[in-house]
Short mmCIF file of C-alpha atoms and ligand atoms in Angstrom, two decimals:
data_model
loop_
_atom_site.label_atom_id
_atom_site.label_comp_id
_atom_site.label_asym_id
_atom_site.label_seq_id
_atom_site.Cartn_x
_atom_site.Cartn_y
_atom_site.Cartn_z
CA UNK A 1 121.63 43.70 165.68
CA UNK A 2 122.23 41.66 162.86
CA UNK A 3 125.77 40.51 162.79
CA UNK A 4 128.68 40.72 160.27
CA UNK A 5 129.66 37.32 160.73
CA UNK A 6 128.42 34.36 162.99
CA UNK A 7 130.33 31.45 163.72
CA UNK A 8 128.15 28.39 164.21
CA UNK A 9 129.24 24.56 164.90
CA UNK A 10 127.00 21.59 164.64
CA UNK A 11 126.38 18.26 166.95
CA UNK A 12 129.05 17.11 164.55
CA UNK A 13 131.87 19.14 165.40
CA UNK A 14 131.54 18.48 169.08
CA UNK A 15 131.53 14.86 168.21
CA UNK A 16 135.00 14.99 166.20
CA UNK A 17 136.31 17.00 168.75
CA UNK A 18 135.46 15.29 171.79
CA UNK A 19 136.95 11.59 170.00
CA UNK A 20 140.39 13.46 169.23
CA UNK A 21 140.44 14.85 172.63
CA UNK A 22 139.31 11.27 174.49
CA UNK A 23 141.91 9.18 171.93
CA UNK A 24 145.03 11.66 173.52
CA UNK A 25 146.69 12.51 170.63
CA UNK A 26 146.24 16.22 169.49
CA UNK A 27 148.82 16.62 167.63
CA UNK A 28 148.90 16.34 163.50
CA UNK A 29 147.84 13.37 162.60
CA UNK A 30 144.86 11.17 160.92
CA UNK A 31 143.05 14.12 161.03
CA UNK A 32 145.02 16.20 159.75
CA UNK A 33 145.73 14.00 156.92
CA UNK A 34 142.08 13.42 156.26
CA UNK A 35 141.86 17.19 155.50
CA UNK A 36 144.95 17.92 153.67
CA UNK A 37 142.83 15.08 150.74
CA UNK A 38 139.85 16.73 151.10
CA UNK A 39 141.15 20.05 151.03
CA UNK A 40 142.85 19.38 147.92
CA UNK A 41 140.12 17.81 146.34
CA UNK A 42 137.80 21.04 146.79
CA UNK A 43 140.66 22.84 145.14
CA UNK A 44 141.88 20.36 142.23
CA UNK A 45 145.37 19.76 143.22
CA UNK A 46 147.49 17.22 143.94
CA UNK A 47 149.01 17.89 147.60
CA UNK A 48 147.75 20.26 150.44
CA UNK A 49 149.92 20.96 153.26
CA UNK A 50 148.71 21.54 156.48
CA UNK A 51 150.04 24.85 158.72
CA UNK A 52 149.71 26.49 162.04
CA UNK A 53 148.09 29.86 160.23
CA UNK A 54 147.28 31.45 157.18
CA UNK A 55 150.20 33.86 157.61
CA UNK A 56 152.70 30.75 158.05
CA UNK A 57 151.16 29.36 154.78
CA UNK A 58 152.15 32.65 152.83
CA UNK A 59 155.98 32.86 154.60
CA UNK A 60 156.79 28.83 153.96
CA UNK A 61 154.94 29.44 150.22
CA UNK A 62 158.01 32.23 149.99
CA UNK A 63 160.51 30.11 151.75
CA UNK A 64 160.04 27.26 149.46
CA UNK A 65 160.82 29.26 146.42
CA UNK A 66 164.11 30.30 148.04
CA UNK A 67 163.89 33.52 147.63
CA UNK A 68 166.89 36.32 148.30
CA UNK A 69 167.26 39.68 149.92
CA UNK A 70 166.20 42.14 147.34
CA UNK A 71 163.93 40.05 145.45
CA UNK A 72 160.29 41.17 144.44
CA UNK A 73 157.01 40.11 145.40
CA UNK A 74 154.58 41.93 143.02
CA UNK A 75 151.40 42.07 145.11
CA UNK A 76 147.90 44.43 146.14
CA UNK A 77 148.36 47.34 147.61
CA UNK A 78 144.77 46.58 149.24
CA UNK A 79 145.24 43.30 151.44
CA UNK A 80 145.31 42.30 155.01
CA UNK A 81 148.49 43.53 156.59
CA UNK A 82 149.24 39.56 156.97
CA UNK A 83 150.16 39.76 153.00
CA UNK A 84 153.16 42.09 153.46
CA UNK A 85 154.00 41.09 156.69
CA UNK A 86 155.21 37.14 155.46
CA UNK A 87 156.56 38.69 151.74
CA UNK A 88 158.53 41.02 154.42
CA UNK A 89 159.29 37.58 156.74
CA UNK A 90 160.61 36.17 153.81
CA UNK A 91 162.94 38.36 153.16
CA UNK A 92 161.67 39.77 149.95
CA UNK A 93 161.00 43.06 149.36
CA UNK A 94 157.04 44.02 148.68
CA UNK A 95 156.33 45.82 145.14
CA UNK A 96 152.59 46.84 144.40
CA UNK A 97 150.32 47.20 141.32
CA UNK A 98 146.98 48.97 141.67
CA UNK A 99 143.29 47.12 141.32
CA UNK A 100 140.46 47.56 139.91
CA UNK A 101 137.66 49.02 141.62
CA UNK A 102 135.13 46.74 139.93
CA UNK A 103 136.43 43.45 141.62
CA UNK A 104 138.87 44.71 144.19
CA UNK A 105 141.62 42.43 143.03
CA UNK A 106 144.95 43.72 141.35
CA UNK A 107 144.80 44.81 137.32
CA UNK A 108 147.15 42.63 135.54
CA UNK A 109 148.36 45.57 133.16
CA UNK A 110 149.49 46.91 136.22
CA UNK A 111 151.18 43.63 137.25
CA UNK A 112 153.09 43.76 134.46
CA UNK A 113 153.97 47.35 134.34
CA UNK A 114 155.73 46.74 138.02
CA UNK A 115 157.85 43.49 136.56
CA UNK A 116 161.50 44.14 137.15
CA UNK A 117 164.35 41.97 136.49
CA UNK A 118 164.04 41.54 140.22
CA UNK A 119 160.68 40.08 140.56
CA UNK A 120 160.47 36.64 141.07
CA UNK A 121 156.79 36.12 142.60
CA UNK A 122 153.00 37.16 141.87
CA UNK A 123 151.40 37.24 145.28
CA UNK A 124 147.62 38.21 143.64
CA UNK A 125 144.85 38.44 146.33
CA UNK A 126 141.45 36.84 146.14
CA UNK A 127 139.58 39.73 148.00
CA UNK A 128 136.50 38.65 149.48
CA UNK A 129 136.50 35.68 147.95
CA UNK A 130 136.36 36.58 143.71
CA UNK A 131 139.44 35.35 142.24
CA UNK A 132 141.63 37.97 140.44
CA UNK A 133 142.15 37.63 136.87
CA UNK A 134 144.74 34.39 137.73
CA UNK A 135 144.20 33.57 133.61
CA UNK A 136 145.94 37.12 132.73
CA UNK A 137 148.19 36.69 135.99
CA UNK A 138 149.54 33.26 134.81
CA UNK A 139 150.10 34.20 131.60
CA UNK A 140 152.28 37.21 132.86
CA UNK A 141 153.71 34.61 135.04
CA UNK A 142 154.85 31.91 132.17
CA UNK A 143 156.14 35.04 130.30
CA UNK A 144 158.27 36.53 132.09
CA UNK A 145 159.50 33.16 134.60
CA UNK A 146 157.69 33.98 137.61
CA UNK A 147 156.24 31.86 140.41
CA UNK A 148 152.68 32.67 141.82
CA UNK A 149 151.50 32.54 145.56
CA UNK A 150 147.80 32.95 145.59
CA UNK A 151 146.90 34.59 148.61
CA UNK A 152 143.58 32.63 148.39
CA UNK A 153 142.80 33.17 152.11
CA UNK A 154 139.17 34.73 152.05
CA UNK A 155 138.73 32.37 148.33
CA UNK A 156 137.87 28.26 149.42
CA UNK A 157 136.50 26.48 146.43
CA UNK A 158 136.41 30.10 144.35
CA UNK A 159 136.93 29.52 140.60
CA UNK A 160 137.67 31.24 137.21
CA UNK A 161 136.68 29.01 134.81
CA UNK A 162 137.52 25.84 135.12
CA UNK A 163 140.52 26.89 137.63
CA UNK A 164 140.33 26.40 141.06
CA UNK A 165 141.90 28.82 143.57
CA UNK A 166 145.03 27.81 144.76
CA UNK A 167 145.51 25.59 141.76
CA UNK A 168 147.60 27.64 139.42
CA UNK A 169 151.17 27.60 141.11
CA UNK A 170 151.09 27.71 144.92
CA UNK A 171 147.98 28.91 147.04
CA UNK A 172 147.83 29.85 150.24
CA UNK A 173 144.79 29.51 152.56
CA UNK A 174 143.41 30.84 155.76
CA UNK A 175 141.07 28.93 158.33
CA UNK A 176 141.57 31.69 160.91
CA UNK A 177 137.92 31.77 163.32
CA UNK A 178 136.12 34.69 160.69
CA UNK A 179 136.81 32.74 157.59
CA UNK A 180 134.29 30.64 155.11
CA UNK A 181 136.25 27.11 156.42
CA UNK A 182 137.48 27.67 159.97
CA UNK A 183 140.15 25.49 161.99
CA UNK A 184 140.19 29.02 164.95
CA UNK A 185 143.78 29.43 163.85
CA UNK A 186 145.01 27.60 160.82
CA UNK A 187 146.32 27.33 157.14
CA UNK A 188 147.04 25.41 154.07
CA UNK A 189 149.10 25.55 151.00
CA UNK A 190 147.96 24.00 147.95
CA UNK A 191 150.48 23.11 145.08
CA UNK A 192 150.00 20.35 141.94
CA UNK A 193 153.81 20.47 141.99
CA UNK A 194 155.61 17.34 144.02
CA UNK A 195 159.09 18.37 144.35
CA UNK A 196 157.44 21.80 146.09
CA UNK A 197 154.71 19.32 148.48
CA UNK A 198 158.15 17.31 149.73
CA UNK A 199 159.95 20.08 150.95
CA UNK A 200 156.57 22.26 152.23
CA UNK A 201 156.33 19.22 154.19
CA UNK A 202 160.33 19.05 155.70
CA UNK A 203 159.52 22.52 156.39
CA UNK A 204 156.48 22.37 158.42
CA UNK A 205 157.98 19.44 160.72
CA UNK A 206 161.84 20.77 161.58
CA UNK A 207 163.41 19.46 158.08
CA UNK A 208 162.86 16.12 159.30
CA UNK A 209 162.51 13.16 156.82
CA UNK A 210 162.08 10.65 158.87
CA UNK A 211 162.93 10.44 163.42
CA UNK A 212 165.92 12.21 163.73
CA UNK A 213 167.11 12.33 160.19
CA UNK A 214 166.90 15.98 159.15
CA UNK A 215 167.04 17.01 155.47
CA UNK A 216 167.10 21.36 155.87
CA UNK A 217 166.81 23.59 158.88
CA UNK A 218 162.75 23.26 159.28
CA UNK A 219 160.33 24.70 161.65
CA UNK A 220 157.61 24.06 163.63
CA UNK A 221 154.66 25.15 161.59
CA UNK A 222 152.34 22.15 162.06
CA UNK A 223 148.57 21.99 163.03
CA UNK A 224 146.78 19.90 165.36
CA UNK A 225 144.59 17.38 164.73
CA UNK A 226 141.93 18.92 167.66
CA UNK A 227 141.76 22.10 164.65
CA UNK A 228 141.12 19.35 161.60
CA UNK A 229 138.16 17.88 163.58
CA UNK A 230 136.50 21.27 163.51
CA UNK A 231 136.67 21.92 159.52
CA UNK A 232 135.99 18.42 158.61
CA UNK A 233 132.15 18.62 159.07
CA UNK A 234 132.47 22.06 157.26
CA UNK A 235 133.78 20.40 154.37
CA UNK A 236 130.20 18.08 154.56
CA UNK A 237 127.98 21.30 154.46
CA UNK A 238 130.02 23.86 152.10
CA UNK A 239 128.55 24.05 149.10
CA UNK A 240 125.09 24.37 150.97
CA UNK A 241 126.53 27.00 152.64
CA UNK A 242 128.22 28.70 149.73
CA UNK A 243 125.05 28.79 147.83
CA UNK A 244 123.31 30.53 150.93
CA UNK A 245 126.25 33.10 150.53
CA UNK A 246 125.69 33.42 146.80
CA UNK A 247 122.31 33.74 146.85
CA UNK A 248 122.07 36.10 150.09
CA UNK A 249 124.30 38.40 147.45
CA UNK A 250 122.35 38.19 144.80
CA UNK A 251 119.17 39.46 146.59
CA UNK A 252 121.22 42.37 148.16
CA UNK A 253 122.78 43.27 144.86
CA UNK A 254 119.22 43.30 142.58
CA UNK A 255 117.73 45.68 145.74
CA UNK A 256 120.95 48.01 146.23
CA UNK A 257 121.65 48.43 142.58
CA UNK A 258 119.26 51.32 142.15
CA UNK A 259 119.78 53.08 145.80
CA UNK A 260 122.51 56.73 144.37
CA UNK A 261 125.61 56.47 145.37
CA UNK A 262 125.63 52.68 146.37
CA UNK A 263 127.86 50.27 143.84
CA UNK A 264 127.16 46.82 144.63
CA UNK A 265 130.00 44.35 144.11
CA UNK A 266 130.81 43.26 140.54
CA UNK A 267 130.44 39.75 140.27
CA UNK A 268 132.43 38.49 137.04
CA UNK A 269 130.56 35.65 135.06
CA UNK A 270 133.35 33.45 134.22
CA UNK A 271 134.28 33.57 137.87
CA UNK A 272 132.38 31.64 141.21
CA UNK A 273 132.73 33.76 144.00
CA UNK A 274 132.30 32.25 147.60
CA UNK A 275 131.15 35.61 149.14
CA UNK A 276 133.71 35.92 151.96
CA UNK A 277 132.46 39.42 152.16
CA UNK A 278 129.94 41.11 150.69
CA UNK A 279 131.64 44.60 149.61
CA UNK A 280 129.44 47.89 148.55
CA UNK A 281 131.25 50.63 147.33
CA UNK A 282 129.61 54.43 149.49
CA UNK A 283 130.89 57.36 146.23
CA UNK A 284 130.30 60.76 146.39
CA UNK A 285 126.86 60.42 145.01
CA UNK A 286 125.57 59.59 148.14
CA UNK A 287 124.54 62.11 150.62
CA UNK A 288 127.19 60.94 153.24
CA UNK A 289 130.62 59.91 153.85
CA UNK A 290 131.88 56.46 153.73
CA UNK A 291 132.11 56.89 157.82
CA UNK A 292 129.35 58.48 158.43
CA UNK A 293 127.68 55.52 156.21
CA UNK A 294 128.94 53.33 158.78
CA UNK A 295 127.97 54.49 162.05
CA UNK A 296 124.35 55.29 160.99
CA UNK A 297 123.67 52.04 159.45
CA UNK A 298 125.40 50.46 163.32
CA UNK A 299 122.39 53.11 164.99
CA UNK A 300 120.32 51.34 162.78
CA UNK A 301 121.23 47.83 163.92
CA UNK A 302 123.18 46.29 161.04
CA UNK A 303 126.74 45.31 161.63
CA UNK A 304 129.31 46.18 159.20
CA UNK A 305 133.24 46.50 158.61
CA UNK A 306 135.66 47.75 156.83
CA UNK A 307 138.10 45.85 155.01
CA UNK A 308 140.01 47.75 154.42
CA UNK A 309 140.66 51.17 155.94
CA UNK A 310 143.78 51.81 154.14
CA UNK A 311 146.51 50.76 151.80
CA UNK A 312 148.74 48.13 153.11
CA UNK A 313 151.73 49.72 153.69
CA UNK A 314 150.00 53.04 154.99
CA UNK A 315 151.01 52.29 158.91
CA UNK A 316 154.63 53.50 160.30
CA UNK A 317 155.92 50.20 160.29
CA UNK A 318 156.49 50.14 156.70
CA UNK A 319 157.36 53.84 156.08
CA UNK A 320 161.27 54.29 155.12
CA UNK A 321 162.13 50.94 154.17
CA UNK A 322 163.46 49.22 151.22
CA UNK A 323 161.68 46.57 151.32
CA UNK A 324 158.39 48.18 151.19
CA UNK A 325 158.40 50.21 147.58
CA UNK A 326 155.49 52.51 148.24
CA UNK A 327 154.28 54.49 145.31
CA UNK A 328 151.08 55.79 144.01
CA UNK A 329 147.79 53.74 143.79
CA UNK A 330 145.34 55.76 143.24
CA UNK A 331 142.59 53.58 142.59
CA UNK A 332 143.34 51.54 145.95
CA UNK A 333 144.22 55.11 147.30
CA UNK A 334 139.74 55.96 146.75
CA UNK A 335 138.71 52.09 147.16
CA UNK A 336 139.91 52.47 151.30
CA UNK A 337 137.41 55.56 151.57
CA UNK A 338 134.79 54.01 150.38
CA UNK A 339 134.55 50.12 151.17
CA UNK A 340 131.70 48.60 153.14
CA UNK A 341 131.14 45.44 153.80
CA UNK A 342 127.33 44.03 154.84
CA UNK A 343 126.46 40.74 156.43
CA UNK A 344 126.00 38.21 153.58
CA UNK A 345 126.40 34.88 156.36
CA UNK A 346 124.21 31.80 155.69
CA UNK A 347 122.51 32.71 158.32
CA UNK A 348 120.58 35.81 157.53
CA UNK A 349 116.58 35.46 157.16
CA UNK A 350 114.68 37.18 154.35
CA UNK A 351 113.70 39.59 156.98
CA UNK A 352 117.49 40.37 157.60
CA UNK A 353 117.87 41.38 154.17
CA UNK A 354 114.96 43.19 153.72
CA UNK A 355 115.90 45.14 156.55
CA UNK A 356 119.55 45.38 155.25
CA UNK A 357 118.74 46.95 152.04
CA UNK A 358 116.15 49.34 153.89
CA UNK A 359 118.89 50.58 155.77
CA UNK A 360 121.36 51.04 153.40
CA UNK A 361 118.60 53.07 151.71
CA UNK A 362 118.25 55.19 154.81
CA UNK A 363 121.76 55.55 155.70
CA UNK A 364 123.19 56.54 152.26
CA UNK A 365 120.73 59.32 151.77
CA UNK A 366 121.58 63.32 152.30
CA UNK A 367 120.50 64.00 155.95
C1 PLP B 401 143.15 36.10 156.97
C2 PLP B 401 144.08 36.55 155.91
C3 PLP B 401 145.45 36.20 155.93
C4 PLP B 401 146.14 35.59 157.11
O1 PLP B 401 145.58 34.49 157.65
P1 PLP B 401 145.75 34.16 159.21
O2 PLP B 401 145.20 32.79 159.30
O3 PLP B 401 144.95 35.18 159.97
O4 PLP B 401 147.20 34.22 159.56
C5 PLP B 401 146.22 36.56 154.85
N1 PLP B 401 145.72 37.22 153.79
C6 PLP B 401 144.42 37.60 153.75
C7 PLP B 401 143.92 38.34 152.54
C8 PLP B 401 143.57 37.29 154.80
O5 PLP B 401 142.29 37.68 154.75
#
């Protein structure tokens, strides 16, 4: 079987790990501080901030904006559930625009058809690691007054340009065990702008400015120093391993791109995508269902997953609420049918991917 994703640590890791755990003091630290620079020099800002989670770095990204009951979070109806859950945490109330079925990522004319006088934040999300169109998405932002919150969670070191993910207002990151940087559980938020840092920081550690001297009513969202010591190596070997990503993509999308019914994912030029997942698109072209797709290409011994089923809000939790403004999407609403995603890891052999695209072949055709 070749895997979806493998998770791999080197001599180096161990070593990190084993000195944090001998020194006695696991908490955040030196570590920790070590990675917060680093961090925010692979995404050119000034000040990364350290959390217990990726979903923690979303809610305190809301928090810090101050946001009230009834204010709107314009975001993609086709995220992780952790992207509504913390607007929802926050108290805001979750609005959605549709994508585009190209990259995945929300269509700024939609954005801006679903500003209110309400909305206060663009929550776009880098799916699978392409940034959305964040040049559009600022510009709607600096128009109409809005904050952003990159959910950048799947997107380390992704770019549009020049940009950097997680660079344009505040980003949010994930280093949860399946991502591209991995603490097991963790997250970061990424901001150029000080007065925001400061009080991310209060936040994080109980409002507390210095022992005992407490500036708001904090939290407890702080990592340990035992999760730094894993990513730190990871920073070391990234861009090796993002250009095994890249290229492992590039193979798969020259071979798939002529297989009917099978739409490889749309890489945009002025964009560097980091590969997260590798995303195929199963349309009615092809001889089977997006499910069926799925289970025959498992028989055949290639793992795959689907990312994601359906629209965000689509689960009872977040039927008949206020705060959840389901309407129609009805790009999103075909995207969840169709979605695939095939192992793209720095680990895969030529062989692997020859034996990917030969079953893709074989499991998209009419039986
Ligand atoms: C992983 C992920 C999150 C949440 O991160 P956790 O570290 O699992 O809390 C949020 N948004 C997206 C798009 C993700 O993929």
């Amino acid at each position: 079987m070749i895997p979806i994703t493998v998770v791999e640590f080197g001599e180096e890791v161990e070593r990190l790990v084993l000195e944090v755990l001998r020194s006695g003091n696991l908490a955040q630290g030196a570590r920790v501080a070590e990675f917060e620079a680093r961090f925010a020099e692979l995404s050119g800002v000034a000040h990364a901030i350290a959390v217990n989670n990726g979903t923690t770095s979303l809610v305190a990204s809301l928090e810090v904006l101050d946001l009230a009951p009834g204010d709107e979070v314009i975001t993609s109806p086709f995220t992780f559930v952790a992207t509504l859950n913390a607007i929802l945490e926050a108290g805001a109330t979750a609005v959605f625009a549709d994508i585009s079925e190209d990259d995945f990522t929300v269509r700024p004319d939609a954005v801006r058809a679903a500003v209110t006088d309400r909305t206060r934040v663009l929550m776009p999300v880098h799916l699978y690691g392409q940034m959305a169109d964040m040049d559009a998405l600022a510009a709607i932002a600096t128009e109409s007054g809005l904050r952003v919150v990159e959910d950048a969670a799947q997107a380390h070191g992704a770019r549009q340009g020049a940009r950097t993910a997680g660079s344009f207002d505040l980003g949010s990151f994930s280093f949860y065990a399946t991502k591209n940087l991995t603490t097991g559980e963790g997250g970061i938020i990424t901001t150029n702008d000080d007065e925001i840092a400061d009080r991310l920081r209060l936040l994080r550690n109980q409002g507390m400015r210095a022992r005992y001297q407490y500036e708001v009513a904090g939290h407890n969202y702080r990592m340990t120093d035992l999760q730094a010591a894993i990513v730190l190596p990871q920073l070391d070997r990234y861009a090796g391993v993002l250009e095994a990503r890249q290229s492992n993509a590039e193979i798969l999308t020259a071979a798939l791109a002529d297989i009917p019914g099978i739409v490889p994912p749309l890489h945009h030029a002025d964009r560097s995508h980091v590969w997260h997942q590798y995303t195929i698109r199963v349309t009615q072209e092809a001889g089977v269902d997006r499910d069926e797709f799925v289970s025959r290409l498992q028989e055949q011994g290639v793992g795959c997953g689907v990312y994601y089923p359906k629209m965000v809000f689509d689960y009872p939790p977040y039927r008949d609420r206020n705060d959840v403004r389901i309407g129609d999407f009805p790009v999103a609403a075909r995207v969840v049918d169709q979605v695939v995603s095939l192992p793209v890891h720095p680990s895969l052999t030529s062989d692997d991917l020859a034996k990917i695209v030969e079953s893709v072949a074989i499991a998209a055709r009419a039986s």
